[in-house]
Amino acid sequence: MTATAFAQTPDSKPPVKKIEVTGSAEMEITPDVITLNITLREYMKNKSSKVAITTLEKQLQDAVEKAGIPKENFTIANVFGYNYDQWWRKKKNDVDFMARKQYSLKLNRLDKINGILSAVDDEGIESVNIASYTHSKMDEYRKQVKMNALKAAKAKAEYLLGAIDEKIAGVLEVQEFNTDQYSDVRPEMANRVMYKAAAADAMGGAPDSNIDFKTIKVRAEVRAVFGIK
């Protein structure tokens, strides 16, 4: 009689010694691409004559050109219109129709916006707001911050292992977290600038502003797993 026995051989592979850490980095940069929305509207002057949108547009266009801003950075974003006449009236006068135009103005700084807005009839400015802002080299800054975050993770792993006389043996895994939420549009800033410009215009002109725009904070965070020698 022959008996055969089968035994399962346990895995003799030693466990991988590893350390898991996170690293983060951030950078503050000043935007150099700022887009403003400027809305002009026709209005009745002295309740008798209408100030046309063409007049207001010419004032704004001349001010933009005088500020040295490239022509391609000043465009029409939208056109609106409204009529004060009642809907049941059959006869409507052209004077009742009030046109509005929204313009997009791209700047690299806000230092000249006071002078631009003060050159336009303040009653013809309906609203001004910051539509967006960014930096022309934003992709490069994002890459740099991500690399700095990974370097920070490696440095953390090294000094933690150094406390127990161990060393890292290369990276096993890297995971990136989406923490880049730098967009923080604040239209009230542009509105404050507009009010300052209007007030200065009443006093004989608005000087250029020397106040810098708020900085953009670009942040990156990674999770990294390193082997231990």
PDB file of N, CA and C in Angstrom, residues 91-166:
ATOM      1  N   LYS A  91     -47.316 102.551 -30.845  1.00  0.00           N
ATOM      2  CA  LYS A  91     -46.311 103.463 -31.357  1.00  0.00           C
ATOM      3  C   LYS A  91     -45.129 103.517 -30.396  1.00  0.00           C
ATOM      4  N   LYS A  92     -43.942 103.277 -30.922  1.00  0.00           N
ATOM      5  CA  LYS A  92     -42.734 103.307 -30.099  1.00  0.00           C
ATOM      6  C   LYS A  92     -41.719 104.258 -30.718  1.00  0.00           C
ATOM      7  N   ASN A  93     -41.140 105.056 -29.882  1.00  0.00           N
ATOM      8  CA  ASN A  93     -40.137 106.008 -30.343  1.00  0.00           C
ATOM      9  C   ASN A  93     -38.740 105.418 -30.181  1.00  0.00           C
ATOM     10  N   ASP A  94     -37.841 105.782 -31.083  1.00  0.00           N
ATOM     11  CA  ASP A  94     -36.470 105.281 -31.006  1.00  0.00           C
ATOM     12  C   ASP A  94     -35.779 105.704 -29.718  1.00  0.00           C
ATOM     13  N   VAL A  95     -36.181 106.857 -29.193  1.00  0.00           N
ATOM     14  CA  VAL A  95     -35.528 107.366 -27.989  1.00  0.00           C
ATOM     15  C   VAL A  95     -35.788 106.465 -26.790  1.00  0.00           C
ATOM     16  N   ASP A  96     -36.858 105.660 -26.854  1.00  0.00           N
ATOM     17  CA  ASP A  96     -37.181 104.770 -25.741  1.00  0.00           C
ATOM     18  C   ASP A  96     -36.280 103.544 -25.688  1.00  0.00           C
ATOM     19  N   PHE A  97     -35.647 103.231 -26.801  1.00  0.00           N
ATOM     20  CA  PHE A  97     -34.807 102.042 -26.844  1.00  0.00           C
ATOM     21  C   PHE A  97     -33.409 102.389 -26.349  1.00  0.00           C
ATOM     22  N   MET A  98     -32.951 101.670 -25.327  1.00  0.00           N
ATOM     23  CA  MET A  98     -31.640 101.909 -24.737  1.00  0.00           C
ATOM     24  C   MET A  98     -30.728 100.708 -25.014  1.00  0.00           C
ATOM     25  N   ALA A  99     -29.660 100.960 -25.709  1.00  0.00           N
ATOM     26  CA  ALA A  99     -28.723  99.887 -26.064  1.00  0.00           C
ATOM     27  C   ALA A  99     -27.657  99.732 -24.984  1.00  0.00           C
ATOM     28  N   ARG A 100     -27.201  98.511 -24.869  1.00  0.00           N
ATOM     29  CA  ARG A 100     -26.101  98.208 -23.940  1.00  0.00           C
ATOM     30  C   ARG A 100     -25.109  97.323 -24.667  1.00  0.00           C
ATOM     31  N   LYS A 101     -23.837  97.516 -24.364  1.00  0.00           N
ATOM     32  CA  LYS A 101     -22.790  96.679 -24.943  1.00  0.00           C
ATOM     33  C   LYS A 101     -21.819  96.258 -23.849  1.00  0.00           C
ATOM     34  N   GLN A 102     -21.403  95.006 -23.936  1.00  0.00           N
ATOM     35  CA  GLN A 102     -20.404  94.503 -22.987  1.00  0.00           C
ATOM     36  C   GLN A 102     -19.101  94.265 -23.733  1.00  0.00           C
ATOM     37  N   TYR A 103     -18.017  94.770 -23.162  1.00  0.00           N
ATOM     38  CA  TYR A 103     -16.702  94.662 -23.790  1.00  0.00           C
ATOM     39  C   TYR A 103     -15.786  93.801 -22.923  1.00  0.00           C
ATOM     40  N   SER A 104     -14.896  93.112 -23.592  1.00  0.00           N
ATOM     41  CA  SER A 104     -13.894  92.300 -22.899  1.00  0.00           C
ATOM     42  C   SER A 104     -12.545  92.971 -23.077  1.00  0.00           C
ATOM     43  N   LEU A 105     -11.902  93.264 -21.960  1.00  0.00           N
ATOM     44  CA  LEU A 105     -10.614  93.956 -21.980  1.00  0.00           C
ATOM     45  C   LEU A 105      -9.579  93.099 -21.264  1.00  0.00           C
ATOM     46  N   LYS A 106      -8.553  92.710 -21.995  1.00  0.00           N
ATOM     47  CA  LYS A 106      -7.508  91.851 -21.432  1.00  0.00           C
ATOM     48  C   LYS A 106      -6.287  92.708 -21.081  1.00  0.00           C
ATOM     49  N   LEU A 107      -5.865  92.621 -19.809  1.00  0.00           N
ATOM     50  CA  LEU A 107      -4.744  93.410 -19.313  1.00  0.00           C
ATOM     51  C   LEU A 107      -3.713  92.501 -18.677  1.00  0.00           C
ATOM     52  N   ASN A 108      -2.476  93.008 -18.581  1.00  0.00           N
ATOM     53  CA  ASN A 108      -1.483  92.263 -17.806  1.00  0.00           C
ATOM     54  C   ASN A 108      -1.301  92.838 -16.404  1.00  0.00           C
ATOM     55  N   ARG A 109      -1.863  94.031 -16.201  1.00  0.00           N
ATOM     56  CA  ARG A 109      -1.889  94.661 -14.878  1.00  0.00           C
ATOM     57  C   ARG A 109      -3.137  95.528 -14.797  1.00  0.00           C
ATOM     58  N   LEU A 110      -3.548  95.852 -13.565  1.00  0.00           N
ATOM     59  CA  LEU A 110      -4.710  96.724 -13.383  1.00  0.00           C
ATOM     60  C   LEU A 110      -4.314  98.177 -13.095  1.00  0.00           C
ATOM     61  N   ASP A 111      -3.055  98.493 -13.305  1.00  0.00           N
ATOM     62  CA  ASP A 111      -2.592  99.818 -12.914  1.00  0.00           C
ATOM     63  C   ASP A 111      -3.176 100.951 -13.771  1.00  0.00           C
ATOM     64  N   LYS A 112      -3.664 100.625 -14.980  1.00  0.00           N
ATOM     65  CA  LYS A 112      -4.181 101.672 -15.857  1.00  0.00           C
ATOM     66  C   LYS A 112      -5.703 101.712 -15.925  1.00  0.00           C
ATOM     67  N   ILE A 113      -6.366 100.855 -15.174  1.00  0.00           N
ATOM     68  CA  ILE A 113      -7.822 100.774 -15.287  1.00  0.00           C
ATOM     69  C   ILE A 113      -8.512 102.039 -14.777  1.00  0.00           C
ATOM     70  N   ASN A 114      -7.946 102.685 -13.747  1.00  0.00           N
ATOM     71  CA  ASN A 114      -8.547 103.930 -13.242  1.00  0.00           C
ATOM     72  C   ASN A 114      -8.613 104.993 -14.332  1.00  0.00           C
ATOM     73  N   GLY A 115      -7.496 105.150 -15.036  1.00  0.00           N
ATOM     74  CA  GLY A 115      -7.450 106.158 -16.095  1.00  0.00           C
ATOM     75  C   GLY A 115      -8.390 105.831 -17.235  1.00  0.00           C
ATOM     76  N   ILE A 116      -8.513 104.541 -17.566  1.00  0.00           N
ATOM     77  CA  ILE A 116      -9.400 104.135 -18.663  1.00  0.00           C
ATOM     78  C   ILE A 116     -10.854 104.426 -18.318  1.00  0.00           C
ATOM     79  N   LEU A 117     -11.286 104.006 -17.136  1.00  0.00           N
ATOM     80  CA  LEU A 117     -12.689 104.188 -16.754  1.00  0.00           C
ATOM     81  C   LEU A 117     -13.039 105.651 -16.536  1.00  0.00           C
ATOM     82  N   SER A 118     -12.082 106.437 -16.052  1.00  0.00           N
ATOM     83  CA  SER A 118     -12.383 107.851 -15.805  1.00  0.00           C
ATOM     84  C   SER A 118     -12.567 108.635 -17.096  1.00  0.00           C
ATOM     85  N   ALA A 119     -12.115 108.062 -18.225  1.00  0.00           N
ATOM     86  CA  ALA A 119     -12.265 108.737 -19.516  1.00  0.00           C
ATOM     87  C   ALA A 119     -13.651 108.511 -20.118  1.00  0.00           C
ATOM     88  N   VAL A 120     -14.435 107.638 -19.503  1.00  0.00           N
ATOM     89  CA  VAL A 120     -15.776 107.333 -20.004  1.00  0.00           C
ATOM     90  C   VAL A 120     -16.804 108.017 -19.103  1.00  0.00           C
ATOM     91  N   ASP A 121     -17.855 108.527 -19.701  1.00  0.00           N
ATOM     92  CA  ASP A 121     -18.949 109.142 -18.950  1.00  0.00           C
ATOM     93  C   ASP A 121     -19.423 108.162 -17.876  1.00  0.00           C
ATOM     94  N   ASP A 122     -19.335 108.561 -16.601  1.00  0.00           N
ATOM     95  CA  ASP A 122     -19.625 107.624 -15.518  1.00  0.00           C
ATOM     96  C   ASP A 122     -21.073 107.136 -15.533  1.00  0.00           C
ATOM     97  N   GLU A 123     -22.002 107.951 -16.022  1.00  0.00           N
ATOM     98  CA  GLU A 123     -23.390 107.507 -16.100  1.00  0.00           C
ATOM     99  C   GLU A 123     -23.592 106.452 -17.181  1.00  0.00           C
ATOM    100  N   GLY A 124     -22.650 106.351 -18.096  1.00  0.00           N
ATOM    101  CA  GLY A 124     -22.744 105.367 -19.156  1.00  0.00           C
ATOM    102  C   GLY A 124     -22.111 104.034 -18.802  1.00  0.00           C
ATOM    103  N   ILE A 125     -21.431 103.958 -17.652  1.00  0.00           N
ATOM    104  CA  ILE A 125     -20.829 102.700 -17.208  1.00  0.00           C
ATOM    105  C   ILE A 125     -21.836 101.969 -16.335  1.00  0.00           C
ATOM    106  N   GLU A 126     -22.344 100.860 -16.825  1.00  0.00           N
ATOM    107  CA  GLU A 126     -23.320 100.091 -16.059  1.00  0.00           C
ATOM    108  C   GLU A 126     -22.648  99.170 -15.043  1.00  0.00           C
ATOM    109  N   SER A 127     -21.599  98.472 -15.464  1.00  0.00           N
ATOM    110  CA  SER A 127     -20.918  97.554 -14.551  1.00  0.00           C
ATOM    111  C   SER A 127     -19.528  97.243 -15.061  1.00  0.00           C
ATOM    112  N   VAL A 128     -18.679  96.879 -14.113  1.00  0.00           N
ATOM    113  CA  VAL A 128     -17.320  96.424 -14.416  1.00  0.00           C
ATOM    114  C   VAL A 128     -17.021  95.267 -13.487  1.00  0.00           C
ATOM    115  N   ASN A 129     -16.562  94.178 -14.040  1.00  0.00           N
ATOM    116  CA  ASN A 129     -16.198  93.054 -13.171  1.00  0.00           C
ATOM    117  C   ASN A 129     -15.047  92.261 -13.775  1.00  0.00           C
ATOM    118  N   ILE A 130     -14.328  91.591 -12.894  1.00  0.00           N
ATOM    119  CA  ILE A 130     -13.229  90.743 -13.327  1.00  0.00           C
ATOM    120  C   ILE A 130     -13.806  89.403 -13.748  1.00  0.00           C
ATOM    121  N   ALA A 131     -13.655  89.059 -15.017  1.00  0.00           N
ATOM    122  CA  ALA A 131     -14.197  87.800 -15.532  1.00  0.00           C
ATOM    123  C   ALA A 131     -13.282  86.627 -15.205  1.00  0.00           C
ATOM    124  N   SER A 132     -11.975  86.836 -15.310  1.00  0.00           N
ATOM    125  CA  SER A 132     -11.032  85.757 -15.027  1.00  0.00           C
ATOM    126  C   SER A 132      -9.632  86.329 -14.893  1.00  0.00           C
ATOM    127  N   TYR A 133      -8.752  85.555 -14.309  1.00  0.00           N
ATOM    128  CA  TYR A 133      -7.340  85.928 -14.268  1.00  0.00           C
ATOM    129  C   TYR A 133      -6.497  84.679 -14.143  1.00  0.00           C
ATOM    130  N   THR A 134      -5.309  84.753 -14.722  1.00  0.00           N
ATOM    131  CA  THR A 134      -4.397  83.621 -14.702  1.00  0.00           C
ATOM    132  C   THR A 134      -2.996  84.143 -15.007  1.00  0.00           C
ATOM    133  N   HIS A 135      -2.083  83.242 -15.281  1.00  0.00           N
ATOM    134  CA  HIS A 135      -0.722  83.620 -15.660  1.00  0.00           C
ATOM    135  C   HIS A 135      -0.381  82.950 -16.976  1.00  0.00           C
ATOM    136  N   SER A 136       0.356  83.641 -17.807  1.00  0.00           N
ATOM    137  CA  SER A 136       0.700  83.115 -19.124  1.00  0.00           C
ATOM    138  C   SER A 136       1.588  81.878 -19.040  1.00  0.00           C
ATOM    139  N   LYS A 137       2.258  81.672 -17.904  1.00  0.00           N
ATOM    140  CA  LYS A 137       3.124  80.504 -17.726  1.00  0.00           C
ATOM    141  C   LYS A 137       2.570  79.578 -16.647  1.00  0.00           C
ATOM    142  N   MET A 138       1.243  79.521 -16.548  1.00  0.00           N
ATOM    143  CA  MET A 138       0.619  78.737 -15.483  1.00  0.00           C
ATOM    144  C   MET A 138       0.983  77.258 -15.552  1.00  0.00           C
ATOM    145  N   ASP A 139       1.035  76.680 -16.748  1.00  0.00           N
ATOM    146  CA  ASP A 139       1.367  75.259 -16.879  1.00  0.00           C
ATOM    147  C   ASP A 139       2.768  74.963 -16.336  1.00  0.00           C
ATOM    148  N   GLU A 140       3.713  75.862 -16.593  1.00  0.00           N
ATOM    149  CA  GLU A 140       5.072  75.672 -16.091  1.00  0.00           C
ATOM    150  C   GLU A 140       5.103  75.741 -14.565  1.00  0.00           C
ATOM    151  N   TYR A 141       4.352  76.678 -13.998  1.00  0.00           N
ATOM    152  CA  TYR A 141       4.313  76.796 -12.536  1.00  0.00           C
ATOM    153  C   TYR A 141       3.661  75.571 -11.901  1.00  0.00           C
ATOM    154  N   ARG A 142       2.627  75.038 -12.524  1.00  0.00           N
ATOM    155  CA  ARG A 142       1.970  73.838 -11.996  1.00  0.00           C
ATOM    156  C   ARG A 142       2.944  72.658 -11.977  1.00  0.00           C
ATOM    157  N   LYS A 143       3.678  72.486 -13.062  1.00  0.00           N
ATOM    158  CA  LYS A 143       4.660  71.395 -13.126  1.00  0.00           C
ATOM    159  C   LYS A 143       5.708  71.544 -12.033  1.00  0.00           C
ATOM    160  N   GLN A 144       6.196  72.767 -11.853  1.00  0.00           N
ATOM    161  CA  GLN A 144       7.231  73.002 -10.854  1.00  0.00           C
ATOM    162  C   GLN A 144       6.727  72.699  -9.447  1.00  0.00           C
ATOM    163  N   VAL A 145       5.499  73.104  -9.139  1.00  0.00           N
ATOM    164  CA  VAL A 145       4.941  72.865  -7.813  1.00  0.00           C
ATOM    165  C   VAL A 145       4.758  71.373  -7.566  1.00  0.00           C
ATOM    166  N   LYS A 146       4.329  70.631  -8.583  1.00  0.00           N
ATOM    167  CA  LYS A 146       4.159  69.184  -8.433  1.00  0.00           C
ATOM    168  C   LYS A 146       5.497  68.497  -8.185  1.00  0.00           C
ATOM    169  N   MET A 147       6.538  68.927  -8.907  1.00  0.00           N
ATOM    170  CA  MET A 147       7.867  68.352  -8.678  1.00  0.00           C
ATOM    171  C   MET A 147       8.360  68.674  -7.272  1.00  0.00           C
ATOM    172  N   ASN A 148       8.092  69.898  -6.826  1.00  0.00           N
ATOM    173  CA  ASN A 148       8.501  70.274  -5.471  1.00  0.00           C
ATOM    174  C   ASN A 148       7.768  69.456  -4.416  1.00  0.00           C
ATOM    175  N   ALA A 149       6.513  69.120  -4.688  1.00  0.00           N
ATOM    176  CA  ALA A 149       5.749  68.302  -3.744  1.00  0.00           C
ATOM    177  C   ALA A 149       6.342  66.900  -3.634  1.00  0.00           C
ATOM    178  N   LEU A 150       6.750  66.331  -4.772  1.00  0.00           N
ATOM    179  CA  LEU A 150       7.356  64.993  -4.742  1.00  0.00           C
ATOM    180  C   LEU A 150       8.722  65.021  -4.049  1.00  0.00           C
ATOM    181  N   LYS A 151       9.469  66.081  -4.269  1.00  0.00           N
ATOM    182  CA  LYS A 151      10.762  66.226  -3.576  1.00  0.00           C
ATOM    183  C   LYS A 151      10.537  66.344  -2.069  1.00  0.00           C
ATOM    184  N   ALA A 152       9.473  67.053  -1.684  1.00  0.00           N
ATOM    185  CA  ALA A 152       9.175  67.191  -0.258  1.00  0.00           C
ATOM    186  C   ALA A 152       8.818  65.835   0.353  1.00  0.00           C
ATOM    187  N   ALA A 153       8.098  64.998  -0.400  1.00  0.00           N
ATOM    188  CA  ALA A 153       7.749  63.657   0.094  1.00  0.00           C
ATOM    189  C   ALA A 153       9.008  62.810   0.273  1.00  0.00           C
ATOM    190  N   LYS A 154       9.913  62.884  -0.676  1.00  0.00           N
ATOM    191  CA  LYS A 154      11.161  62.120  -0.570  1.00  0.00           C
ATOM    192  C   LYS A 154      11.976  62.580   0.631  1.00  0.00           C
ATOM    193  N   ALA A 155      12.070  63.904   0.824  1.00  0.00           N
ATOM    194  CA  ALA A 155      12.831  64.428   1.964  1.00  0.00           C
ATOM    195  C   ALA A 155      12.217  63.974   3.287  1.00  0.00           C
ATOM    196  N   LYS A 156      10.883  63.932   3.345  1.00  0.00           N
ATOM    197  CA  LYS A 156      10.217  63.484   4.564  1.00  0.00           C
ATOM    198  C   LYS A 156      10.539  62.017   4.858  1.00  0.00           C
ATOM    199  N   ALA A 157      10.464  61.181   3.808  1.00  0.00           N
ATOM    200  CA  ALA A 157      10.768  59.757   3.991  1.00  0.00           C
ATOM    201  C   ALA A 157      12.211  59.567   4.455  1.00  0.00           C
ATOM    202  N   GLU A 158      13.123  60.366   3.923  1.00  0.00           N
ATOM    203  CA  GLU A 158      14.545  60.230   4.279  1.00  0.00           C
ATOM    204  C   GLU A 158      14.800  60.592   5.736  1.00  0.00           C
ATOM    205  N   TYR A 159      14.206  61.716   6.206  1.00  0.00           N
ATOM    206  CA  TYR A 159      14.508  62.080   7.596  1.00  0.00           C
ATOM    207  C   TYR A 159      13.761  61.222   8.593  1.00  0.00           C
ATOM    208  N   LEU A 160      12.602  60.687   8.196  1.00  0.00           N
ATOM    209  CA  LEU A 160      11.906  59.763   9.096  1.00  0.00           C
ATOM    210  C   LEU A 160      12.691  58.453   9.244  1.00  0.00           C
ATOM    211  N   LEU A 161      13.181  57.924   8.129  1.00  0.00           N
ATOM    212  CA  LEU A 161      13.970  56.682   8.200  1.00  0.00           C
ATOM    213  C   LEU A 161      15.323  56.927   8.849  1.00  0.00           C
ATOM    214  N   GLY A 162      15.845  58.120   8.688  1.00  0.00           N
ATOM    215  CA  GLY A 162      17.127  58.440   9.316  1.00  0.00           C
ATOM    216  C   GLY A 162      17.068  58.344  10.828  1.00  0.00           C
ATOM    217  N   ALA A 163      15.873  58.565  11.375  1.00  0.00           N
ATOM    218  CA  ALA A 163      15.724  58.470  12.838  1.00  0.00           C
ATOM    219  C   ALA A 163      15.920  57.047  13.347  1.00  0.00           C
ATOM    220  N   ILE A 164      15.757  56.045  12.479  1.00  0.00           N
ATOM    221  CA  ILE A 164      15.946  54.635  12.884  1.00  0.00           C
ATOM    222  C   ILE A 164      17.062  53.984  12.057  1.00  0.00           C
ATOM    223  N   ASP A 165      17.956  54.827  11.537  1.00  0.00           N
ATOM    224  CA  ASP A 165      19.133  54.361  10.799  1.00  0.00           C
ATOM    225  C   ASP A 165      18.767  53.503   9.587  1.00  0.00           C
ATOM    226  N   GLU A 166      17.742  53.898   8.889  1.00  0.00           N
ATOM    227  CA  GLU A 166      17.354  53.207   7.664  1.00  0.00           C
ATOM    228  C   GLU A 166      17.426  54.194   6.497  1.00  0.00           C
TER     229      GLU A 166
END
